[in-house]
Short mmCIF file of C-alpha atoms and ligand atoms in Angstrom, two decimals:
data_model
loop_
_atom_site.label_atom_id
_atom_site.label_comp_id
_atom_site.label_asym_id
_atom_site.label_seq_id
_atom_site.Cartn_x
_atom_site.Cartn_y
_atom_site.Cartn_z
CA UNK A 212 79.64 122.38 117.76
CA UNK A 213 79.44 119.31 119.93
CA UNK A 214 80.10 115.62 119.47
CA UNK A 215 77.49 114.51 122.01
CA UNK A 216 75.16 111.77 120.71
CA UNK A 217 76.87 111.69 117.32
CA UNK A 218 78.00 108.52 115.55
CA UNK A 219 81.30 107.86 113.79
CA UNK A 220 80.66 105.75 110.70
CA UNK A 221 83.13 107.20 108.21
CA UNK A 222 86.02 109.57 108.81
CA UNK A 223 83.96 112.26 107.02
CA UNK A 224 81.74 112.38 110.11
CA UNK A 225 84.44 114.40 111.88
CA UNK A 226 85.69 117.78 110.76
CA UNK A 227 89.31 118.89 110.92
CA UNK A 228 88.58 120.97 114.02
CA UNK A 229 86.76 118.10 115.75
CA UNK A 230 89.66 115.71 115.15
CA UNK A 231 92.14 118.29 116.47
CA UNK A 232 90.00 118.82 119.58
CA UNK A 233 89.75 115.06 120.10
CA UNK A 234 93.55 114.73 119.88
CA UNK A 235 93.97 117.46 122.48
CA UNK A 236 91.67 115.57 124.83
CA UNK A 237 93.48 112.28 124.08
CA UNK A 238 96.76 114.00 125.07
CA UNK A 239 95.24 115.17 128.35
CA UNK A 240 93.86 111.70 129.08
CA UNK A 241 97.13 109.94 128.17
CA UNK A 242 98.93 112.21 130.63
CA UNK A 243 96.54 111.42 133.48
CA UNK A 244 95.08 107.95 132.88
CA UNK A 245 94.16 107.32 136.53
CA UNK A 246 92.14 110.53 136.74
CA UNK A 247 89.60 109.54 134.07
CA UNK A 248 87.97 106.74 135.99
CA UNK A 249 84.74 108.43 137.04
CA UNK A 250 83.93 110.04 133.69
CA UNK A 251 81.64 107.33 132.27
CA UNK A 252 80.45 105.74 135.51
CA UNK A 253 77.04 104.15 134.99
CA UNK A 254 77.36 104.08 131.18
CA UNK A 255 77.29 100.84 129.21
CA UNK A 256 78.95 100.20 125.85
CA UNK A 257 78.01 97.24 123.65
CA UNK A 258 81.02 95.83 121.86
CA UNK A 259 79.74 93.81 118.89
CA UNK A 260 82.56 92.21 116.90
CA UNK A 261 81.37 89.96 114.10
CA UNK A 262 84.83 89.69 112.55
CA UNK A 263 88.07 88.80 114.35
CA UNK A 264 89.83 91.57 116.27
CA UNK A 265 92.52 91.96 118.90
CA UNK A 266 93.40 95.64 118.98
CA UNK A 267 90.16 97.39 118.17
CA UNK A 268 87.90 95.37 120.45
CA UNK A 269 90.27 95.18 123.38
CA UNK A 270 91.37 98.81 123.18
CA UNK A 271 87.74 100.00 123.04
CA UNK A 272 86.88 97.81 126.02
CA UNK A 273 90.00 98.97 127.90
CA UNK A 274 89.11 102.58 127.10
CA UNK A 275 85.59 102.18 128.52
CA UNK A 276 86.89 100.42 131.64
CA UNK A 277 89.45 103.18 132.17
CA UNK A 278 86.62 105.73 131.98
CA UNK A 279 84.76 103.81 134.68
CA UNK A 280 82.01 102.52 132.36
CA UNK A 281 80.81 99.00 131.70
CA UNK A 282 80.97 96.79 128.62
CA UNK A 283 78.80 94.02 127.22
CA UNK A 284 80.28 92.00 124.38
CA UNK A 285 79.17 89.78 121.52
CA UNK A 286 82.21 88.54 119.67
CA UNK A 287 80.67 85.82 117.55
CA UNK A 288 77.81 86.37 115.16
CA UNK A 289 76.91 82.69 115.50
CA UNK A 290 76.12 83.25 119.16
CA UNK A 291 73.65 86.04 118.40
CA UNK A 292 70.17 85.92 116.90
CA UNK A 293 71.57 87.30 113.63
CA UNK A 294 72.44 83.65 113.03
CA UNK A 295 68.70 82.85 113.22
CA UNK A 296 67.99 85.43 110.52
CA UNK A 297 67.29 88.52 112.62
CA UNK A 298 67.86 91.75 110.72
CA UNK A 299 70.69 94.09 111.67
CA UNK A 300 68.08 96.82 112.12
CA UNK A 301 66.10 94.78 114.70
CA UNK A 302 69.29 93.84 116.51
CA UNK A 303 70.31 97.52 116.60
CA UNK A 304 66.93 98.61 118.03
CA UNK A 305 67.14 96.02 120.79
CA UNK A 306 70.79 96.55 121.73
CA UNK A 307 70.24 100.32 121.57
CA UNK A 308 67.54 99.95 124.21
CA UNK A 309 70.04 98.26 126.58
CA UNK A 310 73.14 100.43 126.28
CA UNK A 311 74.40 104.01 125.89
CA UNK A 312 76.73 103.35 122.96
CA UNK A 313 77.47 100.63 120.39
CA UNK A 314 80.83 99.77 118.83
CA UNK A 315 80.40 97.40 115.90
CA UNK A 316 82.61 95.48 113.48
CA UNK A 317 80.79 93.62 110.72
CA UNK A 318 81.87 92.05 107.40
CA UNK A 319 79.20 93.84 105.36
CA UNK A 320 80.02 97.30 104.03
CA UNK A 321 77.60 99.86 105.44
CA UNK A 322 76.42 97.66 108.34
CA UNK A 323 77.55 100.20 110.95
CA UNK A 324 75.41 102.87 109.25
CA UNK A 325 72.33 100.65 109.54
CA UNK A 326 73.05 100.19 113.25
CA UNK A 327 73.40 103.97 113.64
CA UNK A 328 70.12 104.52 111.77
CA UNK A 329 68.14 102.17 114.03
CA UNK A 330 69.77 102.00 117.47
CA UNK A 331 69.02 105.50 118.78
CA UNK A 332 72.44 105.67 120.52
CA UNK A 333 75.88 106.79 119.30
CA UNK A 334 77.48 104.13 117.12
CA UNK A 335 81.17 103.73 116.30
CA UNK A 336 82.21 101.83 113.21
CA UNK A 337 85.04 99.51 114.21
CA UNK A 338 85.41 98.28 110.62
CA UNK A 339 82.66 97.44 108.10
CA UNK A 340 84.04 94.99 105.56
CA UNK A 341 86.44 96.67 103.15
CA UNK A 342 84.74 100.05 103.53
CA UNK A 343 86.16 102.11 106.43
CA UNK A 344 87.79 101.89 109.87
CA UNK A 345 87.67 105.48 111.11
CA UNK A 346 89.01 104.99 114.65
CA UNK A 347 92.12 103.24 113.30
CA UNK A 348 92.61 106.35 111.19
CA UNK A 349 92.29 108.58 114.25
CA UNK A 350 95.13 106.79 116.01
CA UNK A 351 97.18 106.73 112.79
CA UNK A 352 96.85 110.50 112.37
CA UNK A 353 97.47 111.02 116.08
CA UNK A 354 100.72 109.05 115.77
CA UNK A 355 101.94 110.96 112.71
CA UNK A 356 101.11 114.27 114.39
CA UNK A 357 102.89 113.28 117.58
CA UNK A 358 106.03 112.25 115.72
CA UNK A 359 106.12 114.89 112.97
CA UNK A 360 104.22 117.73 114.73
CA UNK A 361 102.05 118.37 111.67
CA UNK A 362 100.43 116.55 108.76
CA UNK A 363 100.29 119.50 106.41
CA UNK A 364 102.49 119.04 103.35
CA UNK A 365 103.85 115.65 104.48
CA UNK A 366 104.37 112.83 101.97
CA UNK A 367 102.70 109.65 103.14
CA UNK A 368 103.20 106.39 101.23
CA UNK A 369 100.41 103.80 101.31
CA UNK A 370 101.71 100.32 100.60
CA UNK A 371 100.21 96.90 99.98
CA UNK A 372 96.57 95.95 99.65
CA UNK A 373 94.98 99.29 98.89
CA UNK A 374 91.88 97.66 97.40
CA UNK A 375 90.44 95.93 100.46
CA UNK A 376 92.32 97.73 103.25
CA UNK A 377 89.59 99.61 105.11
CA UNK A 378 92.17 101.42 107.23
CA UNK A 379 93.62 102.75 103.96
CA UNK A 380 90.23 103.95 102.72
CA UNK A 381 89.59 106.01 105.86
CA UNK A 382 93.17 107.25 106.00
CA UNK A 383 93.14 108.58 102.42
CA UNK A 384 90.35 111.05 103.20
CA UNK A 385 91.82 112.01 106.56
CA UNK A 386 95.23 112.75 105.02
CA UNK A 387 93.56 114.91 102.39
CA UNK A 388 91.58 116.71 105.11
CA UNK A 389 94.83 117.51 106.91
CA UNK A 390 96.65 118.69 103.77
CA UNK A 391 99.06 115.77 103.31
CA UNK A 392 100.26 114.38 99.97
CA UNK A 393 99.71 110.70 99.25
CA UNK A 394 101.91 108.24 97.35
CA UNK A 395 100.13 105.05 96.33
CA UNK A 396 102.26 101.88 96.24
CA UNK A 397 99.72 99.10 95.73
CA UNK A 398 100.48 95.45 95.31
CA UNK A 399 99.70 95.03 91.58
CA UNK A 400 96.02 94.13 91.20
CA UNK A 401 95.14 95.61 94.60
CA UNK A 402 94.98 99.30 93.64
CA UNK A 403 92.72 101.81 95.39
CA UNK A 404 89.15 101.45 94.03
CA UNK A 405 88.18 104.06 91.48
CA UNK A 406 85.20 105.34 93.48
CA UNK A 407 87.53 106.30 96.34
CA UNK A 408 89.88 108.23 94.05
CA UNK A 409 86.91 110.00 92.47
CA UNK A 410 85.59 111.07 95.87
CA UNK A 411 89.08 112.19 96.90
CA UNK A 412 89.47 114.71 94.10
CA UNK A 413 85.79 115.69 93.96
CA UNK A 414 85.54 116.54 97.65
CA UNK A 415 89.08 117.46 98.69
CA UNK A 416 90.39 119.12 95.52
CA UNK A 417 94.06 118.59 94.78
CA UNK A 418 95.48 116.62 91.90
CA UNK A 419 95.75 112.95 91.23
CA UNK A 420 98.37 111.79 88.78
CA UNK A 421 98.09 108.16 87.67
CA UNK A 422 101.05 105.95 86.82
CA UNK A 423 101.07 106.49 83.05
CA UNK A 424 102.23 110.07 83.42
CA UNK A 425 104.59 109.48 86.34
CA UNK A 426 108.29 109.74 85.92
CA UNK A 427 109.62 106.36 84.64
CA UNK A 428 112.52 106.40 87.08
CA UNK A 429 110.07 106.72 89.95
CA UNK A 430 108.12 103.78 88.63
CA UNK A 431 111.19 101.58 88.68
CA UNK A 432 112.00 102.43 92.28
CA UNK A 433 111.49 99.78 94.96
CA UNK A 434 107.95 98.85 94.18
CA UNK A 435 105.71 100.57 91.64
CA UNK A 436 104.44 104.02 92.47
CA UNK A 437 100.97 103.74 90.99
CA UNK A 438 99.62 107.22 91.65
CA UNK A 439 100.34 110.39 93.55
CA UNK A 440 97.85 112.74 95.18
CA UNK A 441 99.00 116.29 95.69
CA UNK A 442 97.07 118.30 98.24
CA UNK A 443 95.72 121.68 97.07
CA UNK A 444 97.99 123.30 99.67
CA UNK A 445 101.10 121.76 98.07
CA UNK A 446 103.52 124.23 96.45
CA UNK A 447 104.27 121.70 93.68
CA UNK A 448 101.08 121.45 91.67
CA UNK A 449 101.48 119.04 88.78
CA UNK A 450 99.31 121.10 86.48
CA UNK A 451 101.62 124.07 86.91
CA UNK A 452 104.70 121.92 86.36
CA UNK A 453 103.84 119.40 83.67
CA UNK A 454 107.42 118.11 83.55
CA UNK A 455 107.72 117.77 87.29
CA UNK A 456 110.10 115.01 88.21
CA UNK A 457 108.50 112.95 90.91
CA UNK A 458 111.97 111.77 91.89
CA UNK A 459 112.80 115.34 92.90
CA UNK A 460 109.67 115.32 95.06
CA UNK A 461 110.67 112.04 96.66
CA UNK A 462 114.30 113.06 97.26
CA UNK A 463 113.20 115.16 100.20
CA UNK A 464 112.05 111.91 101.76
CA UNK A 465 108.85 110.05 102.53
CA UNK A 466 107.52 111.07 105.93
CA UNK A 467 105.61 107.86 106.66
CA UNK A 468 105.20 104.53 104.95
CA UNK A 469 101.89 102.89 105.87
CA UNK A 470 102.12 99.15 105.25
CA UNK A 471 99.13 96.81 105.07
CA UNK A 472 98.76 93.05 104.92
CA UNK A 473 96.95 91.28 102.07
CA UNK A 474 93.30 91.15 103.19
CA UNK A 475 92.94 87.53 102.06
CA UNK A 476 89.57 87.13 103.74
CA UNK A 477 88.11 89.52 101.12
CA UNK A 478 89.92 88.18 98.05
CA UNK A 479 88.03 86.78 95.09
CA UNK A 480 88.98 83.28 93.91
CA UNK A 481 91.17 84.79 91.17
CA UNK A 482 92.91 87.08 93.68
CA UNK A 483 93.54 84.13 96.02
CA UNK A 484 95.21 82.24 93.16
CA UNK A 485 97.37 85.24 92.23
CA UNK A 486 98.34 85.71 95.86
CA UNK A 487 99.61 82.13 96.06
CA UNK A 488 101.60 82.50 92.84
CA UNK A 489 103.15 85.91 93.41
CA UNK A 490 105.22 87.03 96.34
CA UNK A 491 103.79 89.94 98.35
CA UNK A 492 106.70 92.41 98.69
CA UNK A 493 108.25 92.76 102.14
CA UNK A 494 109.24 95.96 103.91
CA UNK A 495 112.56 95.22 105.61
CA UNK A 496 115.87 96.82 106.64
CA UNK A 497 117.26 96.56 103.11
CA UNK A 498 114.37 98.45 101.61
CA UNK A 499 114.53 101.15 104.28
CA UNK A 500 118.27 101.75 103.58
CA UNK A 501 117.26 103.90 100.65
CA UNK A 502 117.84 107.64 101.16
CA UNK A 503 114.19 108.66 100.95
CA UNK A 504 113.35 106.47 103.98
CA UNK A 505 115.96 107.95 106.31
CA UNK A 506 113.38 109.66 108.50
CA UNK A 507 110.32 107.66 107.48
CA UNK A 508 107.86 106.47 110.12
CA UNK A 509 107.09 102.82 109.43
CA UNK A 510 103.41 102.33 110.19
CA UNK A 511 101.02 99.37 110.09
CA UNK A 512 97.53 98.98 111.53
CA UNK A 513 98.43 95.37 112.49
CA UNK A 514 97.95 92.46 112.45
CA UNK A 515 100.96 91.86 110.19
CA UNK A 516 101.59 88.60 108.45
CA UNK A 517 104.84 88.45 106.42
CA UNK A 518 104.84 91.86 104.73
CA UNK A 519 106.72 93.65 107.53
CA UNK A 520 110.00 92.11 108.68
CA UNK A 521 110.36 91.50 112.42
CA UNK A 522 113.96 92.81 112.19
CA UNK A 523 112.39 96.29 112.04
CA UNK A 524 110.73 96.06 115.43
CA UNK A 525 113.71 97.59 117.24
CA UNK A 526 114.20 100.29 114.57
CA UNK A 527 113.34 103.75 115.98
CA UNK A 528 111.37 104.49 112.80
CA UNK A 529 108.91 101.68 113.55
CA UNK A 530 105.65 103.00 114.92
CA UNK A 531 103.21 100.09 114.76
CA UNK A 532 103.24 99.06 118.41
CA UNK A 533 103.08 102.73 119.45
CA UNK A 534 100.09 103.14 117.12
CA UNK A 535 98.29 100.23 118.78
CA UNK A 536 99.03 101.56 122.28
CA UNK A 537 97.77 105.03 121.38
CA UNK A 538 94.44 103.47 120.44
CA UNK A 539 93.46 103.54 124.11
CA UNK A 540 93.68 107.30 124.87
CA UNK A 541 92.27 108.16 121.42
CA UNK A 542 89.28 105.85 121.95
CA UNK A 543 88.84 107.10 125.53
CA UNK A 544 88.59 110.65 124.21
CA UNK A 545 86.12 109.60 121.52
CA UNK A 546 83.86 107.67 123.92
CA UNK A 547 83.89 110.52 126.46
CA UNK A 548 82.96 113.07 123.77
CA UNK A 549 80.16 111.02 122.19
CA UNK A 550 78.66 110.23 125.60
CA UNK A 551 78.87 113.86 126.70
CA UNK A 552 81.19 113.03 129.59
CA UNK A 553 83.57 115.68 128.24
CA UNK A 554 83.03 118.69 126.07
CA UNK A 555 85.61 120.54 124.01
CA UNK A 556 85.69 123.84 122.19
CA UNK A 557 85.49 123.15 118.46
CA UNK A 558 86.04 126.00 116.02
CA UNK A 559 83.49 126.51 113.24
CA UNK A 560 84.73 125.09 109.92
CA UNK A 561 85.50 127.65 107.22
CA UNK A 562 83.71 125.63 104.53
CA UNK A 563 80.41 123.88 105.32
CA UNK A 564 80.36 120.10 104.74
CA UNK A 565 79.39 119.04 101.21
CA UNK A 566 75.81 117.83 100.87
CA UNK A 567 74.25 116.06 97.89
CA UNK A 568 70.67 115.42 96.79
CA UNK A 569 69.52 111.92 97.71
CA UNK A 570 68.05 109.41 95.24
CA UNK A 571 65.50 107.12 96.91
CA UNK A 572 62.80 105.08 95.16
CA UNK A 573 60.91 101.90 95.96
CA UNK A 574 62.03 100.39 92.66
CA UNK A 575 65.11 100.58 90.51
CA UNK A 576 68.80 99.84 90.90
CA UNK A 577 70.45 98.24 93.86
CA UNK A 578 74.01 98.99 94.87
CA UNK A 579 76.52 97.39 92.44
CA UNK A 580 78.70 96.22 95.35
CA UNK A 581 77.75 92.62 96.29
CA UNK A 582 79.32 93.13 99.77
CA UNK A 583 77.09 96.13 100.55
CA UNK A 584 74.67 95.73 103.45
CA UNK A 585 71.86 96.95 101.18
CA UNK A 586 72.47 93.92 98.94
CA UNK A 587 73.25 91.39 101.67
CA UNK A 588 70.53 92.33 104.14
CA UNK A 589 67.41 90.39 103.24
CA UNK A 590 65.05 92.64 105.24
CA UNK A 591 65.01 95.14 102.38
CA UNK A 592 62.26 97.22 103.93
CA UNK A 593 64.77 98.30 106.59
CA UNK A 594 67.70 98.79 104.27
CA UNK A 595 66.37 100.43 101.15
CA UNK A 596 68.79 101.26 98.36
CA UNK A 597 69.60 104.94 98.65
CA UNK A 598 72.16 106.99 96.78
CA UNK A 599 73.71 110.44 96.79
CA UNK A 600 73.64 112.14 93.40
CA UNK A 601 77.27 113.27 93.43
CA UNK A 602 77.52 114.38 89.81
CA UNK A 603 75.17 115.22 86.92
CA UNK A 604 77.75 115.15 84.12
CA UNK A 605 78.30 112.26 83.95
CA UNK A 606 75.35 111.28 86.11
CA UNK A 607 76.93 109.48 89.08
CA UNK A 608 75.21 107.95 92.10
CA UNK A 609 77.00 106.91 95.29
CA UNK A 610 75.53 104.33 97.68
CA UNK A 611 74.86 105.88 101.11
CA UNK A 612 75.96 102.65 102.85
CA UNK A 613 79.16 101.44 101.19
CA UNK A 614 79.95 104.51 98.98
CA UNK A 615 80.45 102.49 95.81
CA UNK A 616 79.37 104.56 92.85
CA UNK A 617 77.85 103.87 89.45
CA UNK A 618 76.81 105.73 86.35
CA UNK A 619 73.26 104.76 85.29
CA UNK A 620 72.83 104.06 81.58
CA UNK A 621 69.28 105.33 81.29
CA UNK A 622 66.99 107.81 83.03
CA UNK A 623 63.37 108.94 83.05
CA UNK A 624 61.47 111.74 84.73
CA UNK A 625 58.70 111.15 87.25
CA UNK A 626 57.39 114.60 86.37
CA UNK A 627 56.65 113.73 82.75
CA UNK A 628 55.31 110.23 83.00
CA UNK A 629 53.26 110.21 86.17
CA UNK A 630 49.73 109.00 85.37
CA UNK A 631 50.41 109.20 81.60
CA UNK A 632 51.55 105.84 80.34
CA UNK A 633 51.94 107.14 76.78
CA UNK A 634 54.73 109.45 77.92
CA UNK A 635 56.43 106.88 80.11
CA UNK A 636 59.68 107.15 78.18
CA UNK A 637 63.29 106.58 79.11
CA UNK A 638 66.38 108.30 77.68
CA UNK A 639 70.13 107.73 77.55
CA UNK A 640 71.65 109.25 80.66
CA UNK A 641 74.23 111.05 78.50
CA UNK A 642 71.61 112.71 76.25
CA UNK A 643 70.89 116.42 76.46
CA UNK A 644 67.28 115.53 77.26
CA UNK A 645 68.33 113.62 80.35
CA UNK A 646 70.16 116.67 81.64
CA UNK A 647 66.90 118.65 81.67
CA UNK A 648 65.43 116.34 84.31
CA UNK A 649 65.44 117.92 87.75
CA UNK A 650 67.26 115.80 90.31
CA UNK A 651 64.13 115.39 92.45
CA UNK A 652 62.29 113.91 89.41
CA UNK A 653 65.05 111.52 88.34
CA UNK A 654 64.37 107.84 87.81
CA UNK A 655 67.50 105.87 86.94
CA UNK A 656 68.03 102.47 85.32
CA UNK A 657 71.13 100.28 85.01
CA UNK A 658 69.93 98.85 81.65
CA UNK A 659 67.20 99.25 79.05
CA UNK A 660 65.83 95.89 80.23
CA UNK A 661 65.31 97.36 83.72
CA UNK A 662 63.50 100.38 82.24
CA UNK A 663 61.27 98.27 80.00
CA UNK A 664 60.39 95.82 82.78
CA UNK A 665 58.89 98.81 84.62
CA UNK A 666 56.79 99.79 81.58
CA UNK A 667 59.05 102.53 80.17
CA UNK A 668 59.54 102.77 76.40
CA UNK A 669 62.67 104.10 74.67
CA UNK A 670 62.50 107.74 73.63
CA UNK A 671 64.36 108.97 70.57
CA UNK A 672 67.13 109.98 73.01
CA UNK A 673 68.08 106.38 73.49
CA UNK A 674 71.03 105.12 71.55
CA UNK A 675 69.76 101.99 69.78
CA UNK A 676 72.33 99.39 68.83
CA UNK A 677 71.63 98.62 65.15
CA UNK A 678 71.97 95.08 63.91
CA UNK A 679 74.66 94.76 61.27
CA UNK A 680 73.75 93.23 57.95
CA UNK A 681 74.24 89.48 57.96
CA UNK A 682 74.17 89.05 61.73
CA UNK A 683 71.49 86.65 62.97
CA UNK A 684 68.18 88.07 64.15
N1 LIG B 221 94.09 97.39 113.47
C1 LIG B 221 93.07 96.57 113.72
O1 LIG B 221 91.91 96.82 113.33
O2 LIG B 221 93.38 95.44 114.42
P1 LIG B 221 92.36 94.31 114.88
O3 LIG B 221 91.79 93.68 113.64
O4 LIG B 221 93.17 93.36 115.71
O5 LIG B 221 91.27 94.97 115.67
#
């Protein structure tokens, strides 16, 4: 296994063993910063930041300079030809022909994947909208491991804006990969999106218990505990202990509390209004007096606004400035590995990575997420809607760019209708008939209108809504 010429778009792109190997190299580099200078001599990294950044951009650029490489930067989309309407794919091809590696931050979810698809060089996602921020997650995990020695079996609380926090979305899967338990403390209305929770349990196993079944005493504590994810390696499986008292679980203490700011730049108008009316809870000394926080690492990807009291900065439990500082050796190790300046021994994974059949057609549904690059990018011939078929019962498709999922209402089979208009029929996706369609022959529709606009007629396996007597025609 090698990391040379690979891209890092989501945290799933790295296995457990690869992350461990990267941390080992980051340790070596942190211990001998001045000795790394020749490693990337002659290499050029493009640092493209089309959203504001202090830590990620400057730590990547510092990392490359410390490795002896060079950096070119575009930190304002308005100063690039994207502002003239150039496609991300064209930009990626051109920049890829200038440099050895691209680091990109972009407001559209999935934009970094498009750059990776077209640039021909390793690409690192430095944050794509509300989707993921995998290198932040690397330094978060690195910090927890350094302080607690392991991640396995730890209880990590995620607090604040869990809906739009891209650092949260990457961290959830990384924690599951490392066998940690997760406590979800969202600001009400900013809960983790459903498609992320579905992927968590589908791909990492374990159990997710939502707030309704949680112990009422736990719900009243501090701020609402909305859900709990128990790793499959946990000795306290909820299914085996239906009356488990979450308070008992929490009494042993929370190992880390990961705080996030409200991501106002992604809020809808309604969310902005709510944010102005309701106070965003603050993590401060008073809150951390509680017994379960005695040995809790207080983490934050930064920048903070008002959600994390400055009085905590001198508290030995506070990790956020250490996290930011550790971004440099972690990113140095990543750059060196992707550019082949260093190689590490990576053990073979016990279980192969999960793969899914891909749904790709020139017509049919687009991603339901309006912030997805496949919806925003006007050059659709470069960014075609494409989905992973992650489940057949119920039929569930997941966008390959932003990972939002949807369940199509209706389906047809290319096998049965091709060339025979009389049999060009569509069926309810939940019907037994639909299940007979082989994945490679699937045609999916969001609505019966979509199916009929493409010339498909309803089969008898379509649930027809009957008009009630007396209702207007
Ligand atoms: N943590 C983080 O992504 O910070 P910046 O937005 O300053 O890069």
